[in-house]
Amino acid sequence: MSAAGNHNDCDAGPQRTKPLGVEQALEVLLARARPLTETETLPLARSRGRVLAEPLASTVDLPPWDNSAMDGYALRAEDAATTQGRLPVSQRVPAGSSAEPLVPRTAARIFTGAPVPAHADTVVVQESCQRDGDVVIVPAALERGANIRRRAEDVRAGDTVIAAGTRLSTQQLGLAASVGAARVRVYRRLRVAFFASGDELTMPGEPLSPGKIYNSNRFLFQGLLEDLGCDVIDLGTVPDTFDATAEALRRGAEQADLVMASGGVSVGEEDHVRPAVQQIGTLDLWNVAMRPGKPLAFGHIGDTPFIGSPGNPVSLFVTFCLFARPFILRMQGVERGLVPNALRVRAGFDWPTPGKRREYHRARITTGADGIPVAEIFESRSSASLRSLAWAGGLVDIAAGTTVTAGDSVVFLPLCELLG
Ligand code: AMP
Ligand code: MG
């Protein structure tokens, strides 16, 4: 059994579970993520954000031949030295054309990207040249080899340019196109179903009756999952009853590769996600030693994994970024970069009372007087505060039992490392 243990016994609430560290919980979770195996071949233009299922190798050299990096004149540097820099212009080579071998003691008018004529070894930029009719006057002393991009200096035919398990970015599509890939083999999209549980939830647009709040998690789930390139199935708002919760879980497990839910994972009598997963599947309820965020529910309904997070929107967001996202990436076939890279920045705040749990503060970076980045934290630590999330550019990560004084170095996780 894993470090997390299996708590199918209904009496074993999170209070009885030994808290898990964030890294430890992530390790156990990732060990249980089964990557997709089904692949499809897509036109390059439709493959952005998809995960490459096989290495992409180049069939061509890049550049395919020596070519000019500038508009100017191609010549032999030695000829400039022996002619006081006066050379007749013997041909014109625009991009897209082919060049004749260079006639000795002449220059070729050449443009960026055009092939360098055989025997030319240097390109002189046009700004350094003067034209005198059919003759070009170049500096007599030239740096041999200047302004030529050499054949295969970027990519050699046969090189792997993008590794399997890479989520294709816009830049990588550009690279794939440059080596002539018209289609790529990618994993199919991951289907993720989610629901928001809670009798208090009302959709925006509906009137708000007493005791109700608007369902914001629906929008967090939808966006976070779409940004990860998932096919998203919204199972709706689920009331706080065992039957409705079990039914939503079953529907999700039937349609999706992963089911997610927010709310109802605590041990209160209104929390039905936990008992429902336990009844129709298996569940580990993890007490992760972090704030916001504990507890985190992980289980299976049949073969379909389930991740349940607390209902507070900030808790959902933080647990999604730290746990669900790496799990989803691994299921999608991503092989590297599952764990966010942290930066060290200077604290622009004091944190005088050490916390019992690791604390993730919503934070924003400003530039200090000396140009060093400084992290400010949001005044409220409430895990219900969506204003704090909308304000933040990342999270400051403070270990349990530590204090911070303004000016100290602190760990900052930028949102670009936590999303998408
Ligand atoms: P729970 O985890 O179900 O105990 O919910 C914890 C807190 O989060 C409660 O104050 C809920 O009202 C709130 N909450 C639960 N679900 C949502 C949601 N979908 N949108 C906004 N707040 C929620
Ligand atoms: Mg609830």
CSV table of C-alpha atoms and ligand atoms in Angstrom, one decimal:
chain,number,residue,atom,x,y,z
A,1,MET,CA,0.0,0.0,0.0
A,2,SER,CA,1.1,3.5,-0.7
A,3,ALA,CA,2.3,6.1,1.8
A,4,ALA,CA,-1.2,7.6,1.6
A,5,GLY,CA,-2.9,4.5,2.8
A,6,ASN,CA,-6.4,3.5,1.9
A,7,HIS,CA,-9.2,4.8,4.1
A,8,ASN,CA,-12.2,3.0,3.0
A,9,ASP,CA,-13.4,2.7,6.5
A,10,CYS,CA,-16.0,5.5,6.9
A,11,ASP,CA,-14.8,6.2,10.5
A,12,ALA,CA,-11.4,7.1,9.3
A,13,GLY,CA,-11.8,10.7,8.7
A,14,PRO,CA,-9.0,13.1,7.7
A,15,GLN,CA,-8.4,14.0,11.3
A,16,ARG,CA,-7.1,10.5,11.9
A,17,THR,CA,-4.9,10.5,8.9
A,18,LYS,CA,-1.3,11.4,9.3
A,19,PRO,CA,-0.8,14.6,7.3
A,20,LEU,CA,1.1,14.1,4.0
A,21,GLY,CA,3.6,16.6,2.7
A,22,VAL,CA,2.9,18.3,-0.6
A,23,GLU,CA,5.7,16.5,-2.5
A,24,GLN,CA,4.8,13.2,-0.9
A,25,ALA,CA,1.1,13.5,-1.9
A,26,LEU,CA,2.1,14.5,-5.4
A,27,GLU,CA,4.5,11.5,-5.7
A,28,VAL,CA,1.8,9.1,-4.7
A,29,LEU,CA,-0.7,10.7,-7.0
A,30,LEU,CA,1.6,10.7,-10.0
A,31,ALA,CA,2.5,7.1,-9.4
A,32,ARG,CA,-1.2,6.3,-10.0
A,33,ALA,CA,-1.7,8.3,-13.2
A,34,ARG,CA,-2.0,6.0,-16.2
A,35,PRO,CA,-1.1,7.8,-19.4
A,36,LEU,CA,-3.4,7.5,-22.4
A,37,THR,CA,-2.4,5.1,-25.0
A,38,GLU,CA,-4.7,5.9,-27.9
A,39,THR,CA,-3.3,8.3,-30.5
A,40,GLU,CA,-4.5,10.1,-33.6
A,41,THR,CA,-2.8,11.8,-36.5
A,42,LEU,CA,-3.7,15.4,-36.9
A,43,PRO,CA,-2.9,18.1,-39.4
A,44,LEU,CA,-0.2,20.4,-37.8
A,45,ALA,CA,-2.6,23.4,-37.7
A,46,ARG,CA,-5.0,21.4,-35.4
A,47,SER,CA,-2.3,20.1,-33.0
A,48,ARG,CA,-1.5,23.1,-30.8
A,49,GLY,CA,-1.7,22.1,-27.1
A,50,ARG,CA,-1.8,18.4,-28.0
A,51,VAL,CA,0.8,15.9,-26.7
A,52,LEU,CA,3.2,14.4,-29.2
A,53,ALA,CA,3.0,10.6,-29.1
A,54,GLU,CA,6.3,9.9,-31.0
A,55,PRO,CA,9.5,11.9,-31.5
A,56,LEU,CA,9.4,14.3,-34.4
A,57,ALA,CA,12.5,13.9,-36.5
A,58,SER,CA,13.6,16.2,-39.3
A,59,THR,CA,13.8,15.0,-42.8
A,60,VAL,CA,15.8,18.0,-43.9
A,61,ASP,CA,18.8,20.1,-43.0
A,62,LEU,CA,18.0,23.5,-41.7
A,63,PRO,CA,19.1,25.7,-43.3
A,64,PRO,CA,18.9,23.4,-46.3
A,65,TRP,CA,21.9,25.2,-47.9
A,66,ASP,CA,24.3,28.1,-47.0
A,67,ASN,CA,22.2,31.2,-47.2
A,68,SER,CA,22.5,34.9,-46.7
A,69,ALA,CA,21.5,36.4,-43.3
A,70,MET,CA,21.3,39.9,-44.7
A,71,ASP,CA,20.5,41.9,-47.8
A,72,GLY,CA,23.9,42.8,-49.4
A,73,TYR,CA,26.7,41.4,-51.6
A,74,ALA,CA,28.1,37.9,-51.7
A,75,LEU,CA,31.8,37.6,-52.6
A,76,ARG,CA,35.1,36.0,-51.7
A,77,ALA,CA,36.7,38.1,-48.9
A,78,GLU,CA,40.1,37.6,-50.6
A,79,ASP,CA,38.8,39.3,-53.8
A,80,ALA,CA,37.9,42.4,-51.8
A,81,ALA,CA,41.4,42.6,-50.5
A,82,THR,CA,43.0,42.3,-54.0
A,83,THR,CA,40.7,44.7,-55.8
A,84,GLN,CA,40.6,47.6,-53.2
A,85,GLY,CA,37.1,46.6,-52.7
A,86,ARG,CA,35.8,47.3,-56.3
A,87,LEU,CA,33.9,44.3,-57.7
A,88,PRO,CA,31.6,44.1,-60.7
A,89,VAL,CA,28.2,42.7,-59.9
A,90,SER,CA,27.9,39.5,-61.9
A,91,GLN,CA,24.5,38.2,-60.8
A,92,ARG,CA,21.4,38.9,-58.7
A,93,VAL,CA,20.1,36.3,-56.2
A,94,PRO,CA,16.7,37.0,-54.6
A,95,ALA,CA,15.2,34.6,-52.0
A,96,GLY,CA,13.5,31.7,-53.6
A,97,SER,CA,15.9,31.5,-56.6
A,98,SER,CA,19.0,29.4,-57.2
A,99,ALA,CA,22.5,30.9,-57.6
A,100,GLU,CA,25.1,30.4,-60.3
A,101,PRO,CA,28.7,29.7,-59.1
A,102,LEU,CA,30.4,33.1,-58.4
A,103,VAL,CA,32.6,34.4,-61.3
A,104,PRO,CA,36.0,35.1,-59.7
A,105,ARG,CA,36.7,38.7,-58.7
A,106,THR,CA,33.0,39.7,-58.8
A,107,ALA,CA,30.2,40.1,-56.3
A,108,ALA,CA,26.6,38.8,-56.4
A,109,ARG,CA,23.8,41.1,-55.3
A,110,ILE,CA,22.0,38.9,-52.7
A,111,PHE,CA,19.0,39.1,-50.4
A,112,THR,CA,18.1,37.6,-47.0
A,113,GLY,CA,17.4,33.9,-47.2
A,114,ALA,CA,18.8,33.5,-50.7
A,115,PRO,CA,21.4,30.7,-51.4
A,116,VAL,CA,25.0,31.9,-51.3
A,117,PRO,CA,26.6,31.2,-54.7
A,118,ALA,CA,29.3,28.5,-54.8
A,119,HIS,CA,32.8,30.0,-54.2
A,120,ALA,CA,31.5,33.0,-52.3
A,121,ASP,CA,32.5,32.9,-48.6
A,122,THR,CA,31.2,36.2,-47.2
A,123,VAL,CA,28.2,38.5,-47.4
A,124,VAL,CA,28.7,42.2,-46.9
A,125,VAL,CA,25.6,44.0,-45.7
A,126,GLN,CA,24.3,46.6,-48.1
A,127,GLU,CA,24.7,49.4,-45.6
A,128,SER,CA,28.5,49.0,-45.8
A,129,CYS,CA,28.5,49.1,-49.7
A,130,GLN,CA,28.3,51.8,-52.3
A,131,ARG,CA,27.1,51.2,-55.9
A,132,ASP,CA,28.9,52.7,-58.8
A,133,GLY,CA,26.9,51.6,-61.8
A,134,ASP,CA,27.6,47.9,-62.3
A,135,VAL,CA,30.3,47.9,-59.7
A,136,VAL,CA,30.0,47.6,-55.9
A,137,ILE,CA,32.5,49.2,-53.6
A,138,VAL,CA,32.9,47.2,-50.4
A,139,PRO,CA,35.4,47.6,-47.5
A,140,ALA,CA,38.7,46.1,-48.5
A,141,ALA,CA,39.1,44.3,-45.1
A,142,LEU,CA,36.3,41.9,-44.5
A,143,GLU,CA,35.5,39.3,-41.9
A,144,ARG,CA,35.5,36.0,-43.9
A,145,GLY,CA,32.3,34.0,-43.4
A,146,ALA,CA,30.3,36.9,-42.1
A,147,ASN,CA,26.5,37.0,-42.6
A,148,ILE,CA,26.2,33.5,-43.9
A,149,ARG,CA,23.9,30.9,-42.2
A,150,ARG,CA,25.5,27.6,-42.8
A,151,ARG,CA,23.7,24.5,-44.0
A,152,ALA,CA,22.4,22.4,-41.1
A,153,GLU,CA,23.7,24.8,-38.5
A,154,ASP,CA,20.3,24.7,-36.8
A,155,VAL,CA,19.0,21.2,-37.6
A,156,ARG,CA,20.5,18.1,-39.3
A,157,ALA,CA,18.3,15.7,-41.2
A,158,GLY,CA,17.5,12.9,-38.8
A,159,ASP,CA,17.7,15.0,-35.6
A,160,THR,CA,14.8,14.7,-33.2
A,161,VAL,CA,13.5,18.3,-33.0
A,162,ILE,CA,10.6,17.6,-30.6
A,163,ALA,CA,10.6,14.8,-28.1
A,164,ALA,CA,7.6,12.4,-27.5
A,165,GLY,CA,5.6,13.5,-24.6
A,166,THR,CA,5.8,17.2,-25.4
A,167,ARG,CA,2.7,19.4,-25.3
A,168,LEU,CA,2.9,21.3,-28.6
A,169,SER,CA,3.3,25.0,-28.2
A,170,THR,CA,2.9,27.6,-30.9
A,171,GLN,CA,6.7,27.9,-31.2
A,172,GLN,CA,7.0,24.1,-31.6
A,173,LEU,CA,4.3,24.1,-34.3
A,174,GLY,CA,6.6,26.7,-36.1
A,175,LEU,CA,9.6,24.3,-35.6
A,176,ALA,CA,7.6,21.3,-36.9
A,177,ALA,CA,6.5,23.2,-39.9
A,178,SER,CA,10.1,24.3,-40.6
A,179,VAL,CA,11.2,20.7,-40.9
A,180,GLY,CA,8.2,19.9,-43.2
A,181,ALA,CA,5.9,18.0,-40.8
A,182,ALA,CA,2.4,18.4,-42.3
A,183,ARG,CA,0.8,15.9,-39.8
A,184,VAL,CA,1.8,14.8,-36.3
A,185,ARG,CA,0.9,11.8,-34.2
A,186,VAL,CA,-0.6,13.0,-30.8
A,187,TYR,CA,-2.4,11.4,-27.9
A,188,ARG,CA,-6.2,11.7,-28.1
A,189,ARG,CA,-7.7,14.4,-25.9
A,190,LEU,CA,-8.2,13.6,-22.3
A,191,ARG,CA,-11.9,13.7,-21.3
A,192,VAL,CA,-12.5,15.2,-17.9
A,193,ALA,CA,-15.9,15.4,-16.3
A,194,PHE,CA,-16.5,17.6,-13.3
A,195,PHE,CA,-19.3,18.7,-11.0
A,196,ALA,CA,-19.7,21.3,-8.2
A,197,SER,CA,-21.5,19.9,-5.2
A,198,GLY,CA,-23.5,22.0,-2.7
A,199,ASP,CA,-27.1,22.8,-2.0
A,200,GLU,CA,-26.1,26.5,-1.7
A,201,LEU,CA,-25.0,26.8,-5.3
A,202,THR,CA,-26.9,29.0,-7.9
A,203,MET,CA,-25.8,29.7,-11.4
A,204,PRO,CA,-25.1,33.3,-12.3
A,205,GLY,CA,-28.1,34.7,-14.1
A,206,GLU,CA,-30.5,33.1,-11.6
A,207,PRO,CA,-31.9,35.1,-8.6
A,208,LEU,CA,-30.0,34.5,-5.4
A,209,SER,CA,-32.3,33.3,-2.6
A,210,PRO,CA,-31.4,33.4,1.1
A,211,GLY,CA,-28.5,31.2,2.0
A,212,LYS,CA,-27.4,30.7,-1.6
A,213,ILE,CA,-24.2,31.7,-3.3
A,214,TYR,CA,-23.2,31.7,-7.0
A,215,ASN,CA,-21.3,28.7,-8.3
A,216,SER,CA,-17.9,30.1,-9.2
A,217,ASN,CA,-16.1,26.7,-9.2
A,218,ARG,CA,-17.9,25.7,-12.4
A,219,PHE,CA,-16.0,28.5,-14.2
A,220,LEU,CA,-12.7,27.7,-12.5
A,221,PHE,CA,-13.0,24.0,-13.5
A,222,GLN,CA,-14.1,24.8,-17.1
A,223,GLY,CA,-11.2,27.2,-17.7
A,224,LEU,CA,-8.5,25.3,-15.9
A,225,LEU,CA,-9.4,22.1,-17.8
A,226,GLU,CA,-9.8,23.8,-21.2
A,227,ASP,CA,-6.4,25.5,-20.8
A,228,LEU,CA,-4.9,22.0,-20.3
A,229,GLY,CA,-6.5,21.0,-23.6
A,230,CYS,CA,-9.0,18.6,-22.1
A,231,ASP,CA,-12.4,17.7,-23.5
A,232,VAL,CA,-14.5,19.0,-20.7
A,233,ILE,CA,-17.8,17.5,-19.6
A,234,ASP,CA,-19.8,19.6,-17.2
A,235,LEU,CA,-22.0,17.4,-15.0
A,236,GLY,CA,-23.6,20.4,-13.4
A,237,THR,CA,-24.4,21.4,-9.9
A,238,VAL,CA,-25.1,18.5,-7.6
A,239,PRO,CA,-27.2,18.8,-4.5
A,240,ASP,CA,-26.0,17.6,-1.1
A,241,THR,CA,-27.5,14.1,-1.2
A,242,PHE,CA,-25.9,10.8,-1.4
A,243,ASP,CA,-28.0,9.6,-4.3
A,244,ALA,CA,-27.4,12.7,-6.5
A,245,THR,CA,-23.7,12.6,-5.8
A,246,ALA,CA,-23.4,8.9,-6.5
A,247,GLU,CA,-25.3,9.4,-9.7
A,248,ALA,CA,-23.0,12.2,-10.9
A,249,LEU,CA,-20.0,10.2,-10.1
A,250,ARG,CA,-21.4,7.2,-12.1
A,251,ARG,CA,-22.2,9.4,-15.1
A,252,GLY,CA,-18.8,11.0,-15.0
A,253,ALA,CA,-17.0,7.7,-14.8
A,254,GLU,CA,-19.0,6.4,-17.7
A,255,GLN,CA,-18.1,9.3,-20.0
A,256,ALA,CA,-14.7,10.5,-18.9
A,257,ASP,CA,-11.1,9.4,-18.3
A,258,LEU,CA,-11.1,11.4,-15.0
A,259,VAL,CA,-13.8,12.8,-12.8
A,260,MET,CA,-13.3,15.8,-10.6
A,261,ALA,CA,-15.5,17.5,-8.1
A,262,SER,CA,-15.4,20.4,-5.7
A,263,GLY,CA,-17.0,20.6,-2.3
A,264,GLY,CA,-18.4,17.8,-0.1
A,265,VAL,CA,-15.1,16.1,0.6
A,266,SER,CA,-14.9,16.9,4.3
A,267,VAL,CA,-16.3,14.7,7.0
A,268,GLY,CA,-19.4,16.8,7.8
A,269,GLU,CA,-22.8,15.1,7.5
A,270,GLU,CA,-23.5,17.3,4.5
A,271,ASP,CA,-20.5,16.1,2.7
A,272,HIS,CA,-21.6,13.3,0.4
A,273,VAL,CA,-18.7,13.0,-2.1
A,274,ARG,CA,-16.6,11.1,0.3
A,275,PRO,CA,-19.2,8.4,1.3
A,276,ALA,CA,-20.5,8.2,-2.3
A,277,VAL,CA,-17.0,7.5,-3.8
A,278,GLN,CA,-16.4,5.0,-1.0
A,279,GLN,CA,-19.6,3.2,-1.7
A,280,ILE,CA,-19.3,2.9,-5.5
A,281,GLY,CA,-15.6,2.9,-5.8
A,282,THR,CA,-12.5,3.3,-3.7
A,283,LEU,CA,-11.3,6.4,-2.0
A,284,ASP,CA,-8.2,7.7,-0.2
A,285,LEU,CA,-8.8,10.9,1.7
A,286,TRP,CA,-5.6,12.7,2.1
A,287,ASN,CA,-4.9,15.3,4.7
A,288,VAL,CA,-2.2,17.3,2.9
A,289,ALA,CA,-0.3,19.6,5.3
A,290,MET,CA,-1.0,22.8,3.3
A,291,ARG,CA,-3.1,25.9,3.4
A,292,PRO,CA,-5.4,26.4,1.6
A,293,GLY,CA,-6.3,23.0,0.4
A,294,LYS,CA,-6.6,20.2,2.8
A,295,PRO,CA,-8.3,17.7,2.5
A,296,LEU,CA,-7.8,16.2,-1.0
A,297,ALA,CA,-9.8,13.2,-2.1
A,298,PHE,CA,-8.4,10.7,-4.6
A,299,GLY,CA,-10.1,7.5,-5.6
A,300,HIS,CA,-11.4,5.4,-8.4
A,301,ILE,CA,-14.9,4.6,-9.8
A,302,GLY,CA,-14.2,1.4,-11.7
A,303,ASP,CA,-11.0,2.2,-13.6
A,304,THR,CA,-11.8,5.9,-13.7
A,305,PRO,CA,-9.7,8.1,-11.3
A,306,PHE,CA,-11.5,10.7,-9.2
A,307,ILE,CA,-10.0,13.8,-7.6
A,308,GLY,CA,-12.1,15.8,-5.2
A,309,SER,CA,-11.1,19.1,-3.8
A,310,PRO,CA,-12.6,21.3,-1.1
A,311,GLY,CA,-15.4,23.7,-2.1
A,312,ASN,CA,-13.7,27.0,-1.3
A,313,PRO,CA,-12.6,28.4,-4.7
A,314,VAL,CA,-9.1,29.2,-3.6
A,315,SER,CA,-8.6,25.7,-2.2
A,316,LEU,CA,-9.9,24.3,-5.5
A,317,PHE,CA,-7.6,26.5,-7.5
A,318,VAL,CA,-4.5,25.7,-5.5
A,319,THR,CA,-5.1,22.0,-5.2
A,320,PHE,CA,-5.9,21.9,-8.9
A,321,CYS,CA,-2.6,23.6,-9.8
A,322,LEU,CA,-0.4,21.6,-7.4
A,323,PHE,CA,-2.0,18.2,-7.7
A,324,ALA,CA,-4.7,17.8,-10.4
A,325,ARG,CA,-2.7,19.6,-13.2
A,326,PRO,CA,0.4,17.3,-12.9
A,327,PHE,CA,-1.9,14.3,-12.7
A,328,ILE,CA,-3.8,15.4,-15.8
A,329,LEU,CA,-0.5,16.2,-17.7
A,330,ARG,CA,0.8,12.7,-16.9
A,331,MET,CA,-2.5,11.1,-18.1
A,332,GLN,CA,-2.2,13.2,-21.3
A,333,GLY,CA,1.2,11.6,-22.0
A,334,VAL,CA,3.3,14.6,-20.9
A,335,GLU,CA,6.7,13.3,-19.8
A,336,ARG,CA,8.6,16.4,-18.5
A,337,GLY,CA,7.9,19.5,-16.6
A,338,LEU,CA,5.0,18.2,-14.5
A,339,VAL,CA,6.2,20.0,-11.4
A,340,PRO,CA,6.2,23.8,-11.5
A,341,ASN,CA,9.6,25.6,-11.4
A,342,ALA,CA,9.8,28.1,-8.6
A,343,LEU,CA,11.7,31.4,-8.5
A,344,ARG,CA,13.3,33.1,-5.6
A,345,VAL,CA,12.2,36.6,-5.0
A,346,ARG,CA,12.4,39.1,-2.2
A,347,ALA,CA,9.5,39.3,0.3
A,348,GLY,CA,7.6,42.6,0.4
A,349,PHE,CA,5.8,41.5,3.5
A,350,ASP,CA,6.2,40.1,7.0
A,351,TRP,CA,4.9,36.7,8.1
A,352,PRO,CA,5.7,36.8,11.8
A,353,THR,CA,3.8,33.8,13.1
A,354,PRO,CA,5.0,30.5,11.8
A,355,GLY,CA,2.2,28.3,10.4
A,356,LYS,CA,1.5,24.7,11.3
A,357,ARG,CA,1.0,23.9,7.6
A,358,ARG,CA,2.8,24.9,4.4
A,359,GLU,CA,1.2,28.1,3.3
A,360,TYR,CA,0.5,29.2,-0.3
A,361,HIS,CA,-0.2,32.9,-0.3
A,362,ARG,CA,-1.7,34.6,-3.3
A,363,ALA,CA,1.0,36.9,-4.4
A,364,ARG,CA,2.0,39.5,-7.0
A,365,ILE,CA,5.4,40.6,-8.2
A,366,THR,CA,6.5,44.2,-8.3
A,367,THR,CA,9.9,45.6,-9.1
A,368,GLY,CA,11.8,46.8,-6.2
A,369,ALA,CA,13.9,50.1,-6.2
A,370,ASP,CA,17.0,48.1,-7.1
A,371,GLY,CA,15.2,46.2,-9.9
A,372,ILE,CA,15.0,43.0,-7.9
A,373,PRO,CA,11.5,41.4,-8.0
A,374,VAL,CA,9.5,41.8,-4.8
A,375,ALA,CA,6.5,39.6,-3.8
A,376,GLU,CA,3.5,41.3,-2.2
A,377,ILE,CA,0.8,39.1,-0.7
A,378,PHE,CA,-2.9,39.7,-0.7
A,379,GLU,CA,-4.2,41.1,2.6
A,380,SER,CA,-6.8,38.4,3.1
A,381,ARG,CA,-5.9,34.8,3.4
A,382,SER,CA,-9.5,33.6,3.1
A,383,SER,CA,-9.8,30.6,0.9
A,384,ALA,CA,-13.1,31.9,-0.2
A,385,SER,CA,-11.6,35.1,-1.7
A,386,LEU,CA,-11.9,35.1,-5.4
A,387,ARG,CA,-10.7,38.7,-5.4
A,388,SER,CA,-7.3,37.4,-4.2
A,389,LEU,CA,-7.1,34.9,-7.0
A,390,ALA,CA,-8.1,37.4,-9.7
A,391,TRP,CA,-5.5,39.8,-8.3
A,392,ALA,CA,-2.6,37.2,-8.0
A,393,GLY,CA,0.2,36.5,-10.5
A,394,GLY,CA,1.3,33.5,-8.5
A,395,LEU,CA,1.7,31.9,-5.1
A,396,VAL,CA,4.3,32.5,-2.5
A,397,ASP,CA,5.2,29.1,-0.9
A,398,ILE,CA,6.2,29.3,2.8
A,399,ALA,CA,7.3,26.2,4.7
A,400,ALA,CA,5.5,25.2,7.9
A,401,GLY,CA,7.2,26.6,11.0
A,402,THR,CA,9.0,29.4,9.3
A,403,THR,CA,8.6,33.2,9.6
A,404,VAL,CA,9.4,35.8,7.0
A,405,THR,CA,10.7,39.3,7.4
A,406,ALA,CA,10.4,41.8,4.5
A,407,GLY,CA,13.5,41.6,2.5
A,408,ASP,CA,14.0,37.8,3.0
A,409,SER,CA,14.2,35.6,0.0
A,410,VAL,CA,11.0,33.6,-0.6
A,411,VAL,CA,9.8,31.0,-3.0
A,412,PHE,CA,7.4,32.2,-5.7
A,413,LEU,CA,5.4,30.0,-8.1
A,414,PRO,CA,4.4,32.1,-11.1
A,415,LEU,CA,1.0,31.3,-12.6
A,416,CYS,CA,2.6,30.5,-15.9
A,417,GLU,CA,4.2,27.5,-14.1
A,418,LEU,CA,0.9,26.5,-12.5
A,419,LEU,CA,-1.6,26.7,-15.4
A,420,GLY,CA,-2.1,25.4,-18.9
B,1,AMP,P1,-17.4,22.3,1.2
B,1,AMP,O1,-16.1,21.9,0.8
B,1,AMP,O2,-18.5,21.7,0.5
B,1,AMP,O3,-17.6,22.2,2.7
B,1,AMP,O4,-17.5,23.9,0.9
B,1,AMP,C1,-16.6,24.8,1.5
B,1,AMP,C2,-17.0,26.2,1.2
B,1,AMP,O5,-16.9,26.4,-0.2
B,1,AMP,C3,-18.4,26.6,1.5
B,1,AMP,O6,-18.4,27.9,2.0
B,1,AMP,C4,-19.1,26.5,0.2
B,1,AMP,O7,-20.3,27.3,0.2
B,1,AMP,C5,-18.1,27.0,-0.8
B,1,AMP,N1,-18.3,26.4,-2.1
B,1,AMP,C6,-18.5,25.1,-2.3
B,1,AMP,N2,-18.7,24.9,-3.6
B,1,AMP,C7,-18.6,26.1,-4.2
B,1,AMP,C8,-18.7,26.6,-5.6
B,1,AMP,N3,-19.0,25.8,-6.6
B,1,AMP,N4,-18.6,27.9,-5.8
B,1,AMP,C9,-18.3,28.8,-4.8
B,1,AMP,N5,-18.2,28.4,-3.5
B,1,AMP,C10,-18.3,27.1,-3.2
B,2,MG,MG,-20.6,21.7,0.7
